[in-house]
mmCIF file of C-alpha atoms in Angstrom:
data_model
loop_
_atom_site.group_PDB
_atom_site.id
_atom_site.type_symbol
_atom_site.label_atom_id
_atom_site.label_comp_id
_atom_site.label_asym_id
_atom_site.label_seq_id
_atom_site.Cartn_x
_atom_site.Cartn_y
_atom_site.Cartn_z
ATOM 1 C CA MET A 8 21.264 -1.459 17.463
ATOM 2 C CA ALA A 9 23.488 -0.014 14.748
ATOM 3 C CA PHE A 10 21.522 -1.974 12.128
ATOM 4 C CA CYS A 11 18.215 -0.573 13.444
ATOM 5 C CA LEU A 12 19.547 2.988 13.290
ATOM 6 C CA GLU A 13 20.738 2.450 9.726
ATOM 7 C CA ALA A 14 17.351 0.964 8.774
ATOM 8 C CA GLN A 15 15.543 3.972 10.252
ATOM 9 C CA ARG A 16 17.802 6.380 8.364
ATOM 10 C CA LEU A 17 17.128 4.422 5.159
ATOM 11 C CA LEU A 18 13.358 4.654 5.686
ATOM 12 C CA CYS A 19 13.611 8.414 6.243
ATOM 13 C CA CYS A 20 15.609 8.766 3.034
ATOM 14 C CA LEU A 21 13.114 6.630 1.114
ATOM 15 C CA GLY A 22 10.238 8.728 2.423
ATOM 16 C CA ALA A 23 11.983 11.952 1.423
ATOM 17 C CA ILE A 24 12.662 10.587 -2.071
ATOM 18 C CA ILE A 25 9.389 8.778 -2.744
ATOM 19 C CA GLY A 26 7.109 11.443 -1.219
ATOM 20 C CA PRO A 27 7.653 14.139 -3.901
ATOM 21 C CA ILE A 28 7.467 11.483 -6.640
ATOM 22 C CA MET A 29 4.149 10.267 -5.216
ATOM 23 C CA ILE A 30 2.655 13.769 -5.398
ATOM 24 C CA LYS A 31 3.625 14.055 -9.070
ATOM 25 C CA LEU A 32 2.225 10.598 -9.846
ATOM 26 C CA ILE A 33 -1.071 11.352 -8.123
ATOM 27 C CA ARG A 34 -1.563 14.360 -10.419
ATOM 28 C CA LEU A 35 -1.513 11.895 -13.318
ATOM 29 C CA LEU A 36 -4.126 9.618 -11.735
ATOM 30 C CA PRO A 37 -7.243 11.229 -13.337
ATOM 31 C CA VAL A 38 -5.687 10.839 -16.790
ATOM 32 C CA ALA A 39 -4.815 7.218 -16.055
ATOM 33 C CA VAL A 40 -8.349 6.515 -14.843
ATOM 34 C CA LEU A 41 -9.953 7.973 -17.962
ATOM 35 C CA ALA A 42 -7.569 6.063 -20.195
ATOM 36 C CA SER A 43 -8.368 2.802 -18.432
ATOM 37 C CA LEU A 44 -12.115 3.289 -18.683
ATOM 38 C CA ALA A 45 -11.695 3.489 -22.439
ATOM 39 C CA VAL A 46 -10.537 -0.139 -22.584
ATOM 40 C CA PRO A 47 -13.615 -2.386 -23.061
ATOM 41 C CA ALA A 48 -11.756 -5.479 -21.901
ATOM 42 C CA LEU A 49 -11.737 -4.156 -18.362
ATOM 43 C CA ALA A 50 -15.486 -4.492 -18.056
ATOM 44 C CA GLN A 51 -15.264 -8.128 -19.107
ATOM 45 C CA SER A 52 -12.790 -9.174 -16.403
ATOM 46 C CA GLN A 53 -14.721 -11.111 -13.770
ATOM 47 C CA ASP A 54 -12.261 -13.892 -12.889
ATOM 48 C CA ARG A 55 -10.634 -12.831 -9.606
ATOM 49 C CA TRP A 56 -9.243 -14.116 -6.329
ATOM 50 C CA PHE A 57 -10.183 -12.197 -3.169
ATOM 51 C CA GLY A 58 -8.198 -12.602 0.035
ATOM 52 C CA PRO A 59 -6.564 -11.081 3.126
ATOM 53 C CA GLU A 60 -3.326 -9.113 3.152
ATOM 54 C CA VAL A 61 -0.849 -9.014 6.044
ATOM 55 C CA GLY A 62 2.213 -6.816 6.322
ATOM 56 C CA ILE A 63 4.525 -4.554 8.273
ATOM 57 C CA PHE A 64 4.214 -0.762 8.118
ATOM 58 C CA TYR A 65 7.338 1.380 8.638
ATOM 59 C CA PRO A 66 6.459 5.003 9.561
ATOM 60 C CA THR A 67 8.759 7.659 8.136
ATOM 61 C CA SER A 68 8.182 10.038 11.083
ATOM 62 C CA ALA A 69 10.895 10.000 13.762
ATOM 63 C CA LYS A 70 8.337 11.216 16.352
ATOM 64 C CA LEU A 71 6.056 8.249 15.685
ATOM 65 C CA ARG A 72 8.949 5.780 15.686
ATOM 66 C CA ASP A 73 10.162 7.118 19.036
ATOM 67 C CA ALA A 74 6.689 6.863 20.587
ATOM 68 C CA LEU A 75 5.411 3.650 19.013
ATOM 69 C CA GLY A 76 8.314 1.727 17.537
ATOM 70 C CA SER A 77 9.697 1.405 14.029
ATOM 71 C CA SER A 78 7.408 -1.383 12.722
ATOM 72 C CA TRP A 79 3.600 -1.612 12.962
ATOM 73 C CA VAL A 80 1.014 -4.222 11.986
ATOM 74 C CA SER A 81 -0.782 -3.771 8.670
ATOM 75 C CA LEU A 82 -3.947 -5.678 7.684
ATOM 76 C CA GLY A 83 -5.970 -5.378 4.515
ATOM 77 C CA ALA A 84 -7.803 -7.193 1.746
ATOM 78 C CA GLY A 85 -8.303 -7.002 -1.976
ATOM 79 C CA ALA A 86 -8.888 -8.845 -5.229
ATOM 80 C CA THR A 87 -6.342 -10.013 -7.773
ATOM 81 C CA SER A 88 -7.566 -10.454 -11.344
ATOM 82 C CA LEU A 89 -6.359 -13.455 -13.321
ATOM 83 C CA ASN A 90 -6.387 -11.147 -16.352
ATOM 84 C CA GLN A 91 -4.066 -8.662 -14.639
ATOM 85 C CA ARG A 92 -1.130 -10.139 -16.548
ATOM 86 C CA GLN A 93 -2.764 -9.166 -19.847
ATOM 87 C CA GLY A 94 -3.162 -5.434 -19.365
ATOM 88 C CA ARG A 95 -4.264 -2.521 -17.246
ATOM 89 C CA LYS A 96 -7.179 -2.736 -14.824
ATOM 90 C CA MET A 97 -8.915 -0.646 -12.189
ATOM 91 C CA GLY A 98 -9.520 -1.858 -8.666
ATOM 92 C CA TRP A 99 -10.288 -1.105 -5.029
ATOM 93 C CA ASP A 100 -7.941 -1.629 -2.113
ATOM 94 C CA TRP A 101 -8.303 -1.168 1.630
ATOM 95 C CA GLU A 102 -5.719 -1.238 4.387
ATOM 96 C CA THR A 103 -5.624 -0.760 8.153
ATOM 97 C CA VAL A 104 -2.555 -0.034 10.264
ATOM 98 C CA SER A 105 -2.490 -0.101 14.064
ATOM 99 C CA GLN A 106 0.052 0.171 16.855
ATOM 100 C CA SER A 107 0.035 0.839 20.599
ATOM 101 C CA LYS A 108 2.895 1.224 23.054
ATOM 102 C CA ASP A 109 3.422 2.857 26.478
ATOM 103 C CA GLY A 110 0.117 4.747 26.392
ATOM 104 C CA SER A 111 0.453 5.915 22.788
ATOM 105 C CA LYS A 112 -1.760 4.438 20.061
ATOM 106 C CA VAL A 113 -2.546 4.923 16.387
ATOM 107 C CA PHE A 114 -5.158 3.405 14.096
ATOM 108 C CA MET A 115 -5.191 4.280 10.391
ATOM 109 C CA GLY A 116 -7.632 3.035 7.781
ATOM 110 C CA SER A 117 -7.685 3.813 4.080
ATOM 111 C CA VAL A 118 -9.845 2.925 1.078
ATOM 112 C CA SER A 119 -8.438 3.721 -2.343
ATOM 113 C CA TYR A 120 -9.193 3.137 -6.020
ATOM 114 C CA GLY A 121 -6.845 3.268 -8.944
ATOM 115 C CA LEU A 122 -4.875 1.772 -11.782
ATOM 116 C CA VAL A 123 -2.942 -1.519 -11.759
ATOM 117 C CA MET A 124 -0.554 -2.239 -14.643
ATOM 118 C CA PRO A 125 1.751 -5.183 -15.430
ATOM 119 C CA LEU A 126 5.407 -4.395 -15.962
ATOM 120 C CA SER A 127 6.091 -5.707 -19.456
ATOM 121 C CA GLY A 128 9.356 -6.435 -21.164
ATOM 122 C CA LEU A 129 10.960 -8.042 -18.112
ATOM 123 C CA PRO A 130 12.584 -11.504 -18.226
ATOM 124 C CA ASP A 131 10.926 -14.474 -16.538
ATOM 125 C CA VAL A 132 12.615 -14.556 -13.123
ATOM 126 C CA GLY A 133 12.255 -18.210 -12.578
ATOM 127 C CA LEU A 134 9.123 -19.875 -11.195
ATOM 128 C CA SER A 135 7.729 -22.694 -13.285
ATOM 129 C CA ARG A 136 5.055 -21.953 -15.870
ATOM 130 C CA ARG A 137 3.097 -24.671 -14.112
ATOM 131 C CA ILE A 138 2.193 -22.054 -11.490
ATOM 132 C CA SER A 139 1.735 -19.363 -14.148
ATOM 133 C CA GLY A 140 5.150 -17.806 -13.504
ATOM 134 C CA MET A 141 5.816 -14.438 -11.907
ATOM 135 C CA GLN A 142 4.388 -11.131 -13.126
ATOM 136 C CA PRO A 143 5.751 -7.814 -11.777
ATOM 137 C CA TYR A 144 3.274 -4.925 -11.670
ATOM 138 C CA TRP A 145 2.801 -1.370 -10.426
ATOM 139 C CA ALA A 146 -0.264 0.351 -8.991
ATOM 140 C CA LEU A 147 -1.295 3.941 -8.363
ATOM 141 C CA ARG A 148 -4.366 4.730 -6.238
ATOM 142 C CA ALA A 149 -6.076 7.567 -4.357
ATOM 143 C CA GLY A 150 -8.926 7.644 -1.848
ATOM 144 C CA GLY A 151 -9.901 8.532 1.700
ATOM 145 C CA SER A 152 -8.454 7.848 5.137
ATOM 146 C CA TYR A 153 -9.403 7.859 8.810
ATOM 147 C CA ILE A 154 -6.789 8.298 11.554
ATOM 148 C CA ASP A 155 -7.416 7.883 15.300
ATOM 149 C CA TYR A 156 -4.321 8.803 17.298
ATOM 150 C CA ALA A 157 -3.156 9.616 20.825
ATOM 151 C CA VAL A 158 0.617 9.986 20.885
ATOM 152 C CA ASN A 159 2.963 11.073 23.656
ATOM 153 C CA VAL A 160 5.371 13.592 22.162
ATOM 154 C CA PRO A 161 8.026 15.846 23.706
ATOM 155 C CA GLY A 162 6.206 18.592 25.573
ATOM 156 C CA GLY A 163 2.788 16.952 25.743
ATOM 157 C CA ARG A 164 0.327 14.635 24.036
ATOM 158 C CA SER A 165 -1.247 14.919 20.572
ATOM 159 C CA SER A 166 -4.596 13.258 19.932
ATOM 160 C CA GLY A 167 -7.477 13.409 17.482
ATOM 161 C CA LYS A 168 -9.770 11.604 15.073
ATOM 162 C CA ARG A 169 -9.319 12.898 11.547
ATOM 163 C CA MET A 170 -10.699 12.187 8.099
ATOM 164 C CA GLY A 171 -8.502 12.966 5.133
ATOM 165 C CA LEU A 172 -7.006 11.843 1.851
ATOM 166 C CA ASN A 173 -4.798 8.887 1.047
ATOM 167 C CA ALA A 174 -2.591 8.244 -1.964
ATOM 168 C CA ASN A 175 -0.433 5.210 -2.504
ATOM 169 C CA ALA A 176 2.046 3.832 -5.025
ATOM 170 C CA GLU A 177 2.863 0.125 -5.113
ATOM 171 C CA LEU A 178 5.369 -2.204 -6.736
ATOM 172 C CA GLY A 179 4.792 -5.930 -6.489
ATOM 173 C CA VAL A 180 4.920 -9.395 -8.000
ATOM 174 C CA LEU A 181 2.105 -11.852 -8.717
ATOM 175 C CA ILE A 182 3.223 -15.430 -8.048
ATOM 176 C CA GLY A 183 0.872 -17.897 -9.640
ATOM 177 C CA ASP A 184 -2.814 -16.985 -9.499
ATOM 178 C CA ARG A 185 -3.244 -16.385 -5.761
ATOM 179 C CA LEU A 186 -0.122 -14.959 -4.115
ATOM 180 C CA LYS A 187 0.941 -11.307 -4.292
ATOM 181 C CA VAL A 188 3.920 -9.715 -2.530
ATOM 182 C CA SER A 189 4.466 -5.957 -2.641
ATOM 183 C CA ALA A 190 6.148 -2.823 -1.339
ATOM 184 C CA ARG A 191 3.907 0.222 -1.025
ATOM 185 C CA TYR A 192 4.283 3.878 -0.040
ATOM 186 C CA ASP A 193 1.247 5.558 1.550
ATOM 187 C CA TYR A 194 0.847 9.307 1.804
ATOM 188 C CA PHE A 195 -1.389 10.578 4.640
ATOM 189 C CA PRO A 196 -2.020 14.219 5.611
ATOM 190 C CA GLU A 197 -0.035 15.590 8.539
ATOM 191 C CA HIS A 198 -1.978 16.216 11.761
ATOM 192 C CA ASP A 199 -0.697 18.121 14.826
ATOM 193 C CA GLY A 200 2.828 18.010 13.463
ATOM 194 C CA LEU A 201 2.732 14.218 13.030
ATOM 195 C CA ASN A 202 3.498 12.724 9.637
ATOM 196 C CA PHE A 203 1.590 9.440 9.268
ATOM 197 C CA SER A 204 3.034 8.441 5.881
ATOM 198 C CA GLY A 205 5.071 5.278 5.559
ATOM 199 C CA ILE A 206 6.167 2.175 3.674
ATOM 200 C CA THR A 207 4.409 -1.206 3.843
ATOM 201 C CA LEU A 208 5.848 -4.612 2.965
ATOM 202 C CA SER A 209 3.033 -7.142 2.616
ATOM 203 C CA ALA A 210 1.710 -10.382 1.146
ATOM 204 C CA ARG A 211 -1.837 -11.230 -0.010
ATOM 205 C CA TYR A 212 -3.267 -14.683 -0.668
ATOM 206 C CA GLY A 213 -6.493 -15.302 -2.576
ATOM 207 C CA LEU A 214 -9.037 -17.480 -0.781
ATOM 208 C CA LEU A 215 -12.302 -16.820 -2.626
ATOM 209 C CA ARG A 216 -12.757 -16.905 -6.386
ATOM 210 C CA PHE A 217 -15.498 -14.903 -8.081
#
């Protein structure tokens, strides 16, 4: 129990720290997009693995944790470029998060587009070159979101179906050509006093090559 409380406090602190940073990074997104479009090599990258992504979403809101628990299921999908190790690229990403408990329920879906960049200048952290090694990267995206919620809160029940914005920042590692593991912060607009932002830990595995 003490560990859970400490973990929840840590998530709240991370949300408070990362949130303002995210807003500043999102303001730089249009510049990053224009810069990326100027790189001709991006248009030539067609060698990709597409696959499902599974993870755990940790809401930063104490109200949502009290009503629905501290960890939710996250499902998504996306493509990983084999040329991602060589430079910046643009790409789409989609994610869904859902949770239900004791009459409360939340479904969140987001589609975002943005910049993915390898982290250069880092030492090889150890997997064999036979599986193409490990490549750390960061990503910055923005897009739209849909939230369907009905949550029991102190003093009543908040519910609605809302469209809005989504912005996310991600740090991850490519392992070989197919596997990606990452930590991601998603910003969602606040509705009825409920903050739907949170942190996702996930893994994606490429199944289809195109």
